[in-house]
Amino acid sequence: MTYWVEEEEKKVHGKVYIIKDRCKQCGFCIEFCPQGVLQQSEEFNAKGYHPPKLVETDEKKCVGCGFCQMICPDFAIFVEKEEENEERD
Amino acid sequence: MEIEARANPMDKYLRADRIPHIWCSGCGLGIVLNAFLHAIEELNIDLDKLAVVSGIGCTGRIAGYINTDSYHTTHGRAIPFATGLKLANPEMKVVVISGDGDLFAIGGNHFIHAARRNIDITVIGVNNYNYGMTGGQLGPTTPLGARTTTSPYGNIEHPFNLCHVAHAAGAVYVARWTVLHAIRLKNSIKEALNKRGFSFIEVIAACPTTYGRRNKMPDALDEMRFYREHSVIKHGIDPSQANIEIGKEIVVGKFVDIEKPTFNEAVEELKKKVKKK
Ligand SMILES: Cc1ncc(C[n+]2csc(CCOP(=O)(O)OP(=O)(O)O)c2C)c(N)n1
Ligand code: SF4
Ligand code: SF4
Ligand code: SF4
Ligand SMILES: [Mg+2]
């Protein structure tokens, strides 16, 4: 019998959205993401710029801080926060 | 995976049919606009009670992108236009967003007298150290020694320290941020919008195309890295101690936050007094 309830820890992740054709390849989101989540893609957009993409290694690395969204001069990237319930070890 | 999207949640505050905007890659103006829109969203400001006024210049284009009553006035005249708007519609929030040249060269007199009279408006002055729109001439904020199209051997004119000018002229709220401080800038805009009286925020922004490229920062990212390494936050410092010089630290922060009756309030007081007689 247990006398306590396992507490759930909420981890916050971010879902990154990119509007590729708005990007002008300034590189700010890539440089200033505190988690190093973004990198330049090889792909060209309509204006001939390379929009960013996620670094593939860790899907959950984005913490949803929203800084990329604040620092993008072109309204080309935004983030939705999602909370995930994880059992504590 | 990143998700491909067609629209940004901030589009509701934009005239989204005009996006992508005309500003160059890495131009700081998009960050100023974005910070402003986040500030009005967080304050939940009724767009029918907000007016944005700009003068002429690359910065002056900001008014045209915001989905509210916005006015693109003639060069230098954003503040007198905003003053009239505020006096006739005291319930409205009136914001001027314009460039260093527009506000402090051709429009300099309007700035100091609106601050002196404590007109209840917010002025966001984007300082990119030059006249971006017309090809990069030197202006009143170009640092000593900087190269521009009209100072090819280096600028010999002493620049204005905009925050010092604002403070000396009587502004009740004075702050400076770079565009790298996007979140602090947004918070400062929120404070300024809620401040009674003449509030002024100077935003240091990269203009890679006409300024940066002549001053060893052709890439906006270099200038953003410079802000990261060389800006220091000094809240409450006397703005006269926050001059901007090439290669030196950029002092940012909230410098002034005081209370003083506004022009509108003084008019109301006067009306009461005159009626009694
Ligand atoms: C009466 C008048 N004089 C001169 C001009 C030319 N002109 C257009 S924008 C500008 C300066 C813009 O500089 P700033 O305000 O710093 O804006 P920026 O483009 O750097 O954002 C000038 C001189 C004009 N449009 N109208
Ligand atoms: S939300 Fe934060 S962690 Fe996620 S990609 Fe943007 S800047 Fe990086
Ligand atoms: S900050 Fe915006 S414009 Fe710049 S690279 Fe990232 S998505 Fe593109
Ligand atoms: S000329 Fe300078 S201020 Fe104008 S859009 Fe280009 S980078 Fe921005
Ligand atoms: Mg300028």
Short mmCIF file of C-alpha atoms and ligand atoms in Angstrom, two decimals:
data_model
loop_
_atom_site.label_atom_id
_atom_site.label_comp_id
_atom_site.label_asym_id
_atom_site.label_seq_id
_atom_site.Cartn_x
_atom_site.Cartn_y
_atom_site.Cartn_z
CA MET A 1 0.00 0.00 0.00
CA THR A 2 1.29 3.44 -0.84
CA TYR A 3 0.54 6.50 1.18
CA TRP A 4 1.40 9.02 -1.48
CA VAL A 5 0.37 9.85 -4.96
CA GLU A 6 3.05 9.85 -7.63
CA GLU A 7 3.34 13.47 -8.65
CA GLU A 8 3.36 14.21 -12.27
CA GLU A 9 6.07 16.48 -13.58
CA LYS A 10 5.09 18.67 -16.46
CA LYS A 11 7.74 19.16 -19.08
CA VAL A 12 7.21 21.91 -21.59
CA HIS A 13 8.10 21.46 -25.21
CA GLY A 14 7.61 23.67 -28.18
CA LYS A 15 6.24 22.89 -31.59
CA VAL A 16 8.07 25.01 -34.13
CA TYR A 17 6.16 26.37 -37.11
CA ILE A 18 7.94 27.92 -40.09
CA ILE A 19 6.46 30.00 -42.87
CA LYS A 20 9.19 29.22 -45.34
CA ASP A 21 8.39 31.83 -47.98
CA ARG A 22 8.62 34.69 -45.47
CA CYS A 23 12.14 33.84 -44.31
CA LYS A 24 14.99 36.13 -45.41
CA GLN A 25 17.79 33.97 -44.01
CA CYS A 26 19.06 36.48 -41.45
CA GLY A 27 20.08 33.57 -39.22
CA PHE A 28 18.89 35.20 -35.98
CA CYS A 29 16.64 32.32 -34.91
CA ILE A 30 19.45 29.84 -35.50
CA GLU A 31 22.10 31.90 -33.69
CA PHE A 32 20.04 32.93 -30.67
CA CYS A 33 17.98 29.81 -29.92
CA PRO A 34 19.20 28.95 -26.41
CA GLN A 35 18.78 25.24 -27.12
CA GLY A 36 20.52 25.11 -30.50
CA VAL A 37 17.42 23.56 -32.00
CA LEU A 38 17.54 25.21 -35.41
CA GLN A 39 19.83 25.03 -38.42
CA GLN A 40 19.78 26.34 -41.96
CA SER A 41 18.14 24.03 -44.49
CA GLU A 42 19.40 23.32 -47.98
CA GLU A 43 16.02 24.11 -49.42
CA PHE A 44 15.35 27.37 -51.34
CA ASN A 45 12.21 29.42 -50.77
CA ALA A 46 10.46 31.54 -53.39
CA LYS A 47 12.83 34.46 -52.77
CA GLY A 48 15.90 32.23 -52.99
CA TYR A 49 16.66 32.14 -49.27
CA HIS A 50 17.30 29.06 -47.14
CA PRO A 51 14.70 28.88 -44.36
CA PRO A 52 15.63 27.22 -41.05
CA LYS A 53 14.77 23.67 -40.05
CA LEU A 54 15.03 21.67 -36.85
CA VAL A 55 18.21 19.85 -35.91
CA GLU A 56 16.98 16.27 -36.14
CA THR A 57 18.82 14.73 -33.19
CA ASP A 58 16.33 15.45 -30.44
CA GLU A 59 12.69 16.14 -31.18
CA LYS A 60 12.03 17.37 -27.65
CA LYS A 61 14.95 19.79 -27.36
CA CYS A 62 12.84 22.86 -28.06
CA VAL A 63 11.64 24.19 -24.70
CA GLY A 64 9.06 26.53 -26.19
CA CYS A 65 10.73 29.69 -24.86
CA GLY A 66 9.52 31.60 -27.92
CA PHE A 67 12.70 33.60 -28.40
CA CYS A 68 13.01 32.61 -32.07
CA GLN A 69 9.54 34.05 -32.58
CA MET A 70 10.46 37.33 -30.84
CA ILE A 71 13.72 37.79 -32.72
CA CYS A 72 12.51 36.92 -36.23
CA PRO A 73 12.17 40.18 -38.19
CA ASP A 74 9.96 38.56 -40.80
CA PHE A 75 7.09 36.88 -38.91
CA ALA A 76 8.39 33.64 -40.40
CA ILE A 77 8.67 31.43 -37.31
CA PHE A 78 6.46 30.84 -34.28
CA VAL A 79 6.11 28.33 -31.52
CA GLU A 80 3.29 26.60 -29.75
CA LYS A 81 3.93 25.37 -26.25
CA GLU A 82 2.80 21.90 -25.35
CA GLU A 83 2.81 20.37 -21.90
CA GLU A 84 3.54 16.73 -21.56
CA ASN A 85 2.85 14.61 -18.52
CA GLU A 86 5.70 12.34 -17.59
CA GLU A 87 5.95 9.92 -14.70
CA ARG A 88 8.82 10.56 -12.34
CA ASP A 89 11.43 7.81 -12.08
CA MET B 1 9.82 17.97 -37.05
CA GLU B 2 9.18 21.60 -37.71
CA ILE B 3 5.77 22.21 -39.15
CA GLU B 4 5.24 24.22 -42.28
CA ALA B 5 2.72 27.02 -41.73
CA ARG B 6 1.02 29.58 -43.97
CA ALA B 7 0.14 32.23 -41.40
CA ASN B 8 1.52 33.55 -38.12
CA PRO B 9 -0.75 34.13 -35.07
CA MET B 10 0.48 37.77 -35.07
CA ASP B 11 -1.03 38.23 -38.55
CA LYS B 12 -4.26 39.41 -36.93
CA TYR B 13 -2.45 42.61 -35.95
CA LEU B 14 -0.86 43.01 -39.37
CA ARG B 15 -2.12 44.01 -42.76
CA ALA B 16 -1.06 40.50 -43.68
CA ASP B 17 -1.63 41.02 -47.39
CA ARG B 18 1.40 43.35 -47.27
CA ILE B 19 3.67 40.70 -45.77
CA PRO B 20 6.50 39.90 -46.63
CA HIS B 21 7.40 43.49 -45.78
CA ILE B 22 9.87 45.55 -47.80
CA TRP B 23 12.67 45.62 -45.21
CA CYS B 24 16.01 44.05 -46.04
CA SER B 25 17.18 40.72 -44.68
CA GLY B 26 18.29 41.24 -41.08
CA CYS B 27 16.88 44.77 -40.81
CA GLY B 28 15.95 45.41 -37.17
CA LEU B 29 12.67 47.08 -38.04
CA GLY B 30 10.74 43.81 -38.24
CA ILE B 31 11.77 43.03 -34.66
CA VAL B 32 10.55 46.44 -33.46
CA LEU B 33 7.21 45.89 -35.17
CA ASN B 34 6.93 42.37 -33.74
CA ALA B 35 7.77 43.57 -30.20
CA PHE B 36 5.16 46.31 -30.49
CA LEU B 37 2.48 43.86 -31.64
CA HIS B 38 3.29 41.45 -28.80
CA ALA B 39 3.02 44.37 -26.36
CA ILE B 40 -0.45 45.35 -27.58
CA GLU B 41 -1.53 41.71 -27.52
CA GLU B 42 -0.34 41.21 -23.93
CA LEU B 43 -1.98 44.45 -22.80
CA ASN B 44 -5.12 43.41 -24.62
CA ILE B 45 -5.45 46.86 -26.15
CA ASP B 46 -8.61 47.48 -28.14
CA LEU B 47 -7.38 48.18 -31.68
CA ASP B 48 -10.17 50.74 -32.08
CA LYS B 49 -8.59 52.73 -29.28
CA LEU B 50 -5.08 52.71 -30.70
CA ALA B 51 -3.50 54.89 -33.35
CA VAL B 52 0.01 54.56 -34.74
CA VAL B 53 1.68 57.48 -36.46
CA SER B 54 4.92 57.42 -38.45
CA GLY B 55 6.94 59.88 -40.47
CA ILE B 56 8.95 59.07 -43.58
CA GLY B 57 11.78 56.56 -43.84
CA CYS B 58 12.20 52.80 -43.68
CA THR B 59 10.98 53.03 -40.06
CA GLY B 60 8.07 55.13 -41.26
CA ARG B 61 6.76 52.10 -43.09
CA ILE B 62 5.82 50.49 -39.76
CA ALA B 63 2.51 52.34 -39.51
CA GLY B 64 1.41 50.90 -42.84
CA TYR B 65 1.81 47.32 -41.65
CA ILE B 66 -0.27 47.55 -38.47
CA ASN B 67 -3.92 46.67 -38.69
CA THR B 68 -5.17 49.66 -36.73
CA ASP B 69 -5.76 53.33 -37.45
CA SER B 70 -2.35 54.30 -38.70
CA TYR B 71 -0.99 57.39 -40.37
CA HIS B 72 2.04 57.78 -42.57
CA THR B 73 2.58 61.53 -42.24
CA THR B 74 5.03 63.82 -44.02
CA HIS B 75 8.71 63.77 -43.10
CA GLY B 76 9.34 64.92 -39.54
CA ARG B 77 5.71 65.66 -38.73
CA ALA B 78 4.59 62.49 -36.96
CA ILE B 79 4.66 64.12 -33.51
CA PRO B 80 2.53 67.21 -34.32
CA PHE B 81 0.03 64.92 -36.05
CA ALA B 82 -0.02 62.62 -33.01
CA THR B 83 -0.37 65.59 -30.67
CA GLY B 84 -3.53 66.76 -32.44
CA LEU B 85 -4.89 63.23 -32.49
CA LYS B 86 -4.36 62.82 -28.75
CA LEU B 87 -5.83 66.21 -27.81
CA ALA B 88 -8.96 65.54 -29.83
CA ASN B 89 -9.29 61.90 -28.68
CA PRO B 90 -7.97 61.75 -25.13
CA GLU B 91 -9.29 58.20 -24.65
CA MET B 92 -7.06 56.84 -27.43
CA LYS B 93 -3.55 55.50 -27.06
CA VAL B 94 -1.41 57.34 -29.56
CA VAL B 95 1.99 55.96 -30.52
CA VAL B 96 4.63 57.44 -32.80
CA ILE B 97 7.11 55.01 -34.36
CA SER B 98 9.72 56.66 -36.54
CA GLY B 99 13.40 56.90 -37.41
CA ASP B 100 16.32 58.86 -35.99
CA GLY B 101 16.36 61.23 -38.96
CA ASP B 102 12.62 61.77 -39.00
CA LEU B 103 12.30 62.40 -35.26
CA PHE B 104 15.57 64.20 -34.48
CA ALA B 105 16.72 65.95 -37.67
CA ILE B 106 13.78 67.43 -39.60
CA GLY B 107 11.41 66.68 -36.71
CA GLY B 108 13.71 67.59 -33.82
CA ASN B 109 11.82 70.67 -32.69
CA HIS B 110 8.56 68.78 -32.50
CA PHE B 111 10.18 66.13 -30.34
CA ILE B 112 11.62 68.48 -27.73
CA HIS B 113 8.44 70.55 -27.41
CA ALA B 114 6.12 67.55 -27.15
CA ALA B 115 8.37 66.23 -24.37
CA ARG B 116 8.47 69.66 -22.70
CA ARG B 117 4.67 69.95 -22.76
CA ASN B 118 4.32 66.34 -21.57
CA ILE B 119 1.94 65.38 -24.35
CA ASP B 120 0.48 62.00 -23.42
CA ILE B 121 1.94 59.93 -26.27
CA THR B 122 4.52 57.16 -26.63
CA VAL B 123 7.39 57.70 -29.04
CA ILE B 124 9.43 54.72 -30.22
CA GLY B 125 12.49 56.07 -32.00
CA VAL B 126 14.41 53.56 -34.09
CA ASN B 127 18.07 54.53 -34.19
CA ASN B 128 19.90 52.82 -37.05
CA TYR B 129 22.57 55.57 -37.08
CA ASN B 130 21.69 56.83 -40.57
CA TYR B 131 19.04 57.71 -43.15
CA GLY B 132 18.34 54.18 -44.34
CA MET B 133 15.66 54.88 -46.89
CA THR B 134 17.51 57.51 -48.90
CA GLY B 135 20.75 55.59 -49.26
CA GLY B 136 22.63 55.93 -46.00
CA GLN B 137 23.42 59.60 -45.39
CA LEU B 138 24.74 60.69 -42.00
CA GLY B 139 22.11 61.91 -39.56
CA PRO B 140 21.95 63.36 -36.06
CA THR B 141 22.74 60.02 -34.40
CA THR B 142 25.59 58.88 -36.65
CA PRO B 143 28.50 58.12 -34.28
CA LEU B 144 31.74 60.09 -34.57
CA GLY B 145 34.01 58.53 -37.15
CA ALA B 146 31.31 56.43 -38.81
CA ARG B 147 31.37 56.18 -42.60
CA THR B 148 28.24 57.03 -44.50
CA THR B 149 27.56 58.14 -48.07
CA THR B 150 27.90 61.78 -46.92
CA SER B 151 30.85 61.15 -44.56
CA PRO B 152 33.12 58.93 -46.65
CA TYR B 153 36.17 59.88 -44.56
CA GLY B 154 34.36 59.44 -41.23
CA ASN B 155 31.72 61.54 -39.48
CA ILE B 156 33.04 64.71 -37.78
CA GLU B 157 29.68 65.86 -36.31
CA HIS B 158 28.94 65.11 -32.66
CA PRO B 159 25.81 62.94 -32.44
CA PHE B 160 22.80 63.39 -30.21
CA ASN B 161 22.39 60.97 -27.34
CA LEU B 162 18.64 60.53 -27.86
CA CYS B 163 17.85 59.42 -24.32
CA HIS B 164 19.72 62.42 -22.93
CA VAL B 165 17.79 64.74 -25.27
CA ALA B 166 14.48 63.17 -24.21
CA HIS B 167 15.34 63.44 -20.53
CA ALA B 168 16.56 67.03 -20.78
CA ALA B 169 13.42 68.02 -22.68
CA GLY B 170 11.18 66.60 -19.93
CA ALA B 171 10.08 63.09 -20.95
CA VAL B 172 8.58 61.17 -18.00
CA TYR B 173 9.71 57.75 -19.23
CA VAL B 174 12.97 57.11 -21.08
CA ALA B 175 14.45 53.72 -22.00
CA ARG B 176 16.86 52.29 -24.52
CA TRP B 177 17.12 48.74 -25.86
CA THR B 178 18.70 47.05 -28.84
CA VAL B 179 16.60 44.79 -31.05
CA LEU B 180 18.42 41.81 -29.56
CA HIS B 181 16.65 42.66 -26.27
CA ALA B 182 13.35 41.83 -27.96
CA ILE B 183 11.59 40.65 -24.80
CA ARG B 184 12.80 43.52 -22.62
CA LEU B 185 11.85 45.88 -25.43
CA LYS B 186 8.35 44.41 -25.53
CA ASN B 187 8.05 44.80 -21.73
CA SER B 188 9.31 48.37 -21.95
CA ILE B 189 6.76 49.19 -24.67
CA LYS B 190 4.04 47.84 -22.37
CA GLU B 191 5.24 50.13 -19.56
CA ALA B 192 5.45 53.11 -21.87
CA LEU B 193 1.95 52.50 -23.24
CA ASN B 194 0.60 52.52 -19.69
CA LYS B 195 2.59 55.59 -18.67
CA ARG B 196 0.75 58.91 -18.38
CA GLY B 197 2.68 61.55 -20.27
CA PHE B 198 5.45 61.66 -22.83
CA SER B 199 7.27 58.33 -22.93
CA PHE B 200 10.26 57.64 -25.15
CA ILE B 201 11.98 54.39 -26.08
CA GLU B 202 15.09 54.41 -28.22
CA VAL B 203 15.65 51.16 -30.09
CA ILE B 204 19.09 50.49 -31.54
CA ALA B 205 18.52 48.53 -34.74
CA ALA B 206 20.75 47.14 -37.44
CA CYS B 207 20.60 48.63 -40.93
CA PRO B 208 23.00 46.28 -42.69
CA THR B 209 22.27 47.59 -46.18
CA THR B 210 23.18 51.26 -45.96
CA TYR B 211 25.00 51.59 -42.61
CA GLY B 212 26.43 48.23 -41.57
CA ARG B 213 28.12 47.51 -44.84
CA ARG B 214 30.12 50.76 -44.68
CA ASN B 215 31.05 50.19 -41.05
CA LYS B 216 32.47 46.70 -40.94
CA MET B 217 29.16 45.03 -40.13
CA PRO B 218 27.77 44.05 -43.52
CA ASP B 219 25.87 41.17 -41.99
CA ALA B 220 23.11 42.00 -39.52
CA LEU B 221 24.10 38.94 -37.54
CA ASP B 222 27.49 40.57 -36.81
CA GLU B 223 25.72 43.58 -35.38
CA MET B 224 23.41 41.39 -33.29
CA ARG B 225 26.47 39.57 -31.92
CA PHE B 226 28.01 42.96 -31.11
CA TYR B 227 24.87 43.84 -29.10
CA ARG B 228 25.12 40.53 -27.26
CA GLU B 229 28.74 41.09 -26.32
CA HIS B 230 28.77 44.85 -25.75
CA SER B 231 25.47 45.95 -24.25
CA VAL B 232 25.19 46.50 -20.53
CA ILE B 233 21.97 47.05 -18.65
CA LYS B 234 22.14 50.03 -16.28
CA HIS B 235 18.66 50.89 -15.05
CA GLY B 236 18.29 54.34 -13.55
CA ILE B 237 21.58 55.69 -14.89
CA ASP B 238 21.72 59.39 -15.79
CA PRO B 239 21.19 59.27 -19.58
CA SER B 240 24.00 61.80 -20.06
CA GLN B 241 26.31 58.94 -19.07
CA ALA B 242 25.01 56.72 -21.86
CA ASN B 243 26.59 58.17 -25.00
CA ILE B 244 27.00 55.88 -27.97
CA GLU B 245 30.48 55.57 -29.46
CA ILE B 246 31.82 53.18 -32.06
CA GLY B 247 33.23 49.99 -30.57
CA LYS B 248 32.26 50.98 -27.00
CA GLU B 249 29.66 49.35 -24.79
CA ILE B 250 26.04 50.23 -25.45
CA VAL B 251 24.28 51.19 -22.22
CA VAL B 252 20.66 50.04 -22.23
CA GLY B 253 17.89 49.98 -19.66
CA LYS B 254 15.14 52.12 -18.20
CA PHE B 255 16.74 55.44 -17.39
CA VAL B 256 13.82 57.66 -16.36
CA ASP B 257 10.38 56.95 -14.88
CA ILE B 258 8.82 59.97 -13.14
CA GLU B 259 5.37 61.51 -12.65
CA LYS B 260 4.27 64.90 -13.94
CA PRO B 261 0.87 66.32 -14.97
CA THR B 262 0.23 65.80 -18.67
CA PHE B 263 -0.81 68.50 -21.11
CA ASN B 264 -4.34 67.05 -21.28
CA GLU B 265 -4.63 67.13 -17.49
CA ALA B 266 -3.36 70.70 -17.36
CA VAL B 267 -6.01 71.72 -19.92
CA GLU B 268 -8.76 70.11 -17.81
CA GLU B 269 -7.49 71.86 -14.67
CA LEU B 270 -7.45 75.16 -16.47
CA LYS B 271 -11.00 74.67 -17.76
CA LYS B 272 -12.24 74.10 -14.19
CA LYS B 273 -10.44 77.20 -12.94
CA VAL B 274 -11.75 79.43 -15.71
CA LYS B 275 -15.36 78.19 -15.28
CA LYS B 276 -15.34 79.04 -11.56
CA LYS B 277 -14.64 82.69 -12.27
C1 LIG C 1 10.59 67.09 -46.63
C2 LIG C 1 11.41 65.91 -47.00
N1 LIG C 1 12.75 66.01 -46.98
C3 LIG C 1 13.53 64.95 -47.29
C4 LIG C 1 12.96 63.75 -47.62
C5 LIG C 1 13.83 62.58 -47.98
N2 LIG C 1 13.90 61.58 -46.94
C6 LIG C 1 13.11 60.49 -46.96
S1 LIG C 1 13.38 59.45 -45.67
C7 LIG C 1 14.59 60.48 -45.06
C8 LIG C 1 15.38 60.13 -43.82
C9 LIG C 1 14.99 58.86 -43.18
O1 LIG C 1 15.85 58.61 -42.11
P1 LIG C 1 15.30 57.98 -40.77
O2 LIG C 1 14.21 58.81 -40.23
O3 LIG C 1 16.47 57.76 -39.88
O4 LIG C 1 14.62 56.63 -41.24
P2 LIG C 1 15.27 55.24 -41.68
O5 LIG C 1 15.05 55.15 -43.15
O6 LIG C 1 16.70 55.24 -41.29
O7 LIG C 1 14.46 54.24 -40.92
C10 LIG C 1 14.77 61.59 -45.87
C11 LIG C 1 15.78 62.64 -45.62
C12 LIG C 1 11.55 63.68 -47.63
N3 LIG C 1 10.91 62.53 -47.91
N4 LIG C 1 10.81 64.75 -47.31
S1 SF4 C 2 11.09 28.22 -28.84
FE1 SF4 C 2 13.09 28.61 -27.86
S2 SF4 C 2 14.03 26.56 -27.74
FE2 SF4 C 2 12.35 26.37 -29.22
S3 SF4 C 2 13.29 26.74 -31.23
FE3 SF4 C 2 12.50 28.72 -30.51
S4 SF4 C 2 14.22 29.70 -29.47
FE4 SF4 C 2 14.74 27.49 -29.66
S1 SF4 C 3 14.82 34.71 -37.87
FE1 SF4 C 3 13.13 34.53 -39.35
S2 SF4 C 3 13.89 35.41 -41.25
FE2 SF4 C 3 15.67 35.05 -39.92
S3 SF4 C 3 16.41 33.00 -40.53
FE3 SF4 C 3 15.00 32.70 -38.83
S4 SF4 C 3 12.97 32.35 -39.78
FE4 SF4 C 3 14.32 33.22 -41.36
S1 SF4 C 4 17.89 50.21 -45.86
FE1 SF4 C 4 18.42 49.75 -43.74
S2 SF4 C 4 16.66 50.50 -42.52
FE2 SF4 C 4 16.00 50.36 -44.67
S3 SF4 C 4 15.05 48.34 -44.85
FE3 SF4 C 4 17.19 48.10 -45.47
S4 SF4 C 4 18.29 47.52 -43.60
FE4 SF4 C 4 16.29 48.34 -42.97
MG MG C 5 17.53 56.03 -39.51
#
